[in-house]
Coordinates of C-alpha atoms in Angstrom, one line a residue:
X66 CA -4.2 -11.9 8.2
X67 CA -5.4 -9.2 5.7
X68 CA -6.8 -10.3 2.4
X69 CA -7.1 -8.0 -0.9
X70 CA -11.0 -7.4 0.2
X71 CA -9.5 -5.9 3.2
X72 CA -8.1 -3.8 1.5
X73 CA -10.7 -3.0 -1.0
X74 CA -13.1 -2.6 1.1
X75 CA -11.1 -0.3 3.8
X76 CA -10.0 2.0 0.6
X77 CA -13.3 2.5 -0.8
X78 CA -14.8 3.1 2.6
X79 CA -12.2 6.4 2.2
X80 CA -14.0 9.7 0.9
X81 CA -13.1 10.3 -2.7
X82 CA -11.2 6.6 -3.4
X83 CA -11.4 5.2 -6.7
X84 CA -10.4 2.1 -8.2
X85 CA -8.8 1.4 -11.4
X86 CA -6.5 -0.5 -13.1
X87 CA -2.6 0.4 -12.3
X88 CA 0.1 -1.8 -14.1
X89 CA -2.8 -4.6 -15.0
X90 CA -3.4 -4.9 -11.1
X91 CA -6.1 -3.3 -9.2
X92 CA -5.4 0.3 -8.0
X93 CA -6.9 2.6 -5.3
X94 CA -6.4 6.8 -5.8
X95 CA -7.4 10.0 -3.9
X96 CA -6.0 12.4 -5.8
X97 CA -3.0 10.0 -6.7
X98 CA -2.2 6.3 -6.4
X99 CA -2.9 5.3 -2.4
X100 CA -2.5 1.2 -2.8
X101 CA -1.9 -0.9 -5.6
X102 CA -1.7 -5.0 -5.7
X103 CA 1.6 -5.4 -6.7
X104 CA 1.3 -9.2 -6.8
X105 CA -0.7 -11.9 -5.4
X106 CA -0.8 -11.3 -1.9
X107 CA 1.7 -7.9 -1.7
X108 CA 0.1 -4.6 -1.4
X109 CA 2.1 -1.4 -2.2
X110 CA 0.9 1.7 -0.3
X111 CA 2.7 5.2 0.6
X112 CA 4.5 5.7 4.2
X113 CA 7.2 8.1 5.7
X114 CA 8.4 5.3 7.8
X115 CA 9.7 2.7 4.7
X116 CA 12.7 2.3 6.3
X117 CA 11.9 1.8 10.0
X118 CA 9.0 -0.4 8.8
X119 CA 11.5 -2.8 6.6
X120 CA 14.5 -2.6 9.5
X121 CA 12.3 -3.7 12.3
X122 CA 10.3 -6.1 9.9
X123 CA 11.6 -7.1 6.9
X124 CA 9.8 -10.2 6.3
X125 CA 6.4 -8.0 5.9
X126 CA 8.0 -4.8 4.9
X127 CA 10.1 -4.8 1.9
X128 CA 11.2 -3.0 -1.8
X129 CA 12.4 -3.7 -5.1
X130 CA 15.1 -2.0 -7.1
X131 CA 11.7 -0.6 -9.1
X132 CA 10.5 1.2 -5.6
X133 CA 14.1 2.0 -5.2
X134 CA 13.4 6.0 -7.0
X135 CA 10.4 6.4 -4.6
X136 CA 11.1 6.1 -1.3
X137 CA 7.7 6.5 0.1
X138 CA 6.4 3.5 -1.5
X139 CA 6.7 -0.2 0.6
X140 CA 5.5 -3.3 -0.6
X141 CA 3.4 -5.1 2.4
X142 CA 2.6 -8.8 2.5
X143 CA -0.8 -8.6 3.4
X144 CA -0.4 -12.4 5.3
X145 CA 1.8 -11.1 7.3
X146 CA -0.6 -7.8 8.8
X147 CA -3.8 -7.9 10.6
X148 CA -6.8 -5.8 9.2
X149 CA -5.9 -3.3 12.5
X150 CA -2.2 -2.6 11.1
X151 CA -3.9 -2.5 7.1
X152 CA -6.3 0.3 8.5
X153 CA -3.9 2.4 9.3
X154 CA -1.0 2.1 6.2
X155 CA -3.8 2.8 4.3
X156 CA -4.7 5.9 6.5
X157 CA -1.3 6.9 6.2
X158 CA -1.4 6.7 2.3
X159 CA -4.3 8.0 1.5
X160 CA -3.0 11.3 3.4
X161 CA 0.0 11.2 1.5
X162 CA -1.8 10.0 -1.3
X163 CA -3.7 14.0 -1.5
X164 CA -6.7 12.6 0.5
X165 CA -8.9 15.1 2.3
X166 CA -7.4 16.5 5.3
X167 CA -4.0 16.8 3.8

């Protein structure tokens, strides 16, 4: 189970992540937003595989009609993922996200 200082921690251990504030909840950029806490417990990061994710696993994967005009962002529920699978969403988003090596 992955825990919001999981995810802290793996983003800041990124080159050139910052945190901030994003919609009152803590926020983690490389050049634009990688991971945000969208709630207690739900972490919302940047994929290419939103859909394969949330039609293989849609108890972990999931979107609101908010997400629905940006179809690379997923919401994850961080209870549901091991610190292995967390590693690399965030990977994933922080390339997509304008990190180094992009």
């Amino acid at each position: 189970m992955a825990t919001e200082q999981d995810v802290r921690r793996m983003c800041l251990a990124l080159p050139g992540v910052t945190e901030r504030s994003s919609w009152g909840q803590p926020a983690w950029f490389a050049k634009t937003l990688m991971a945000r806490i969208w709630e207690d417990g739900v972490l919302t990061v940047k994929t290419t595989e939103r859909e394969a994710l949330a039609g293989t696993d849609p108890e972990t994967y999931f979107w609101t009609p908010h997400h629905e005009r940006s179809p690379r962002l997923v919401l994850v529920r961080l209870a549901r993922v091991d610190t292995g699978e967390l590693g690399e969403l965030l990977d994933e988003s922080y390339l997509l996200a304008g990190g180094p090596g992009t």
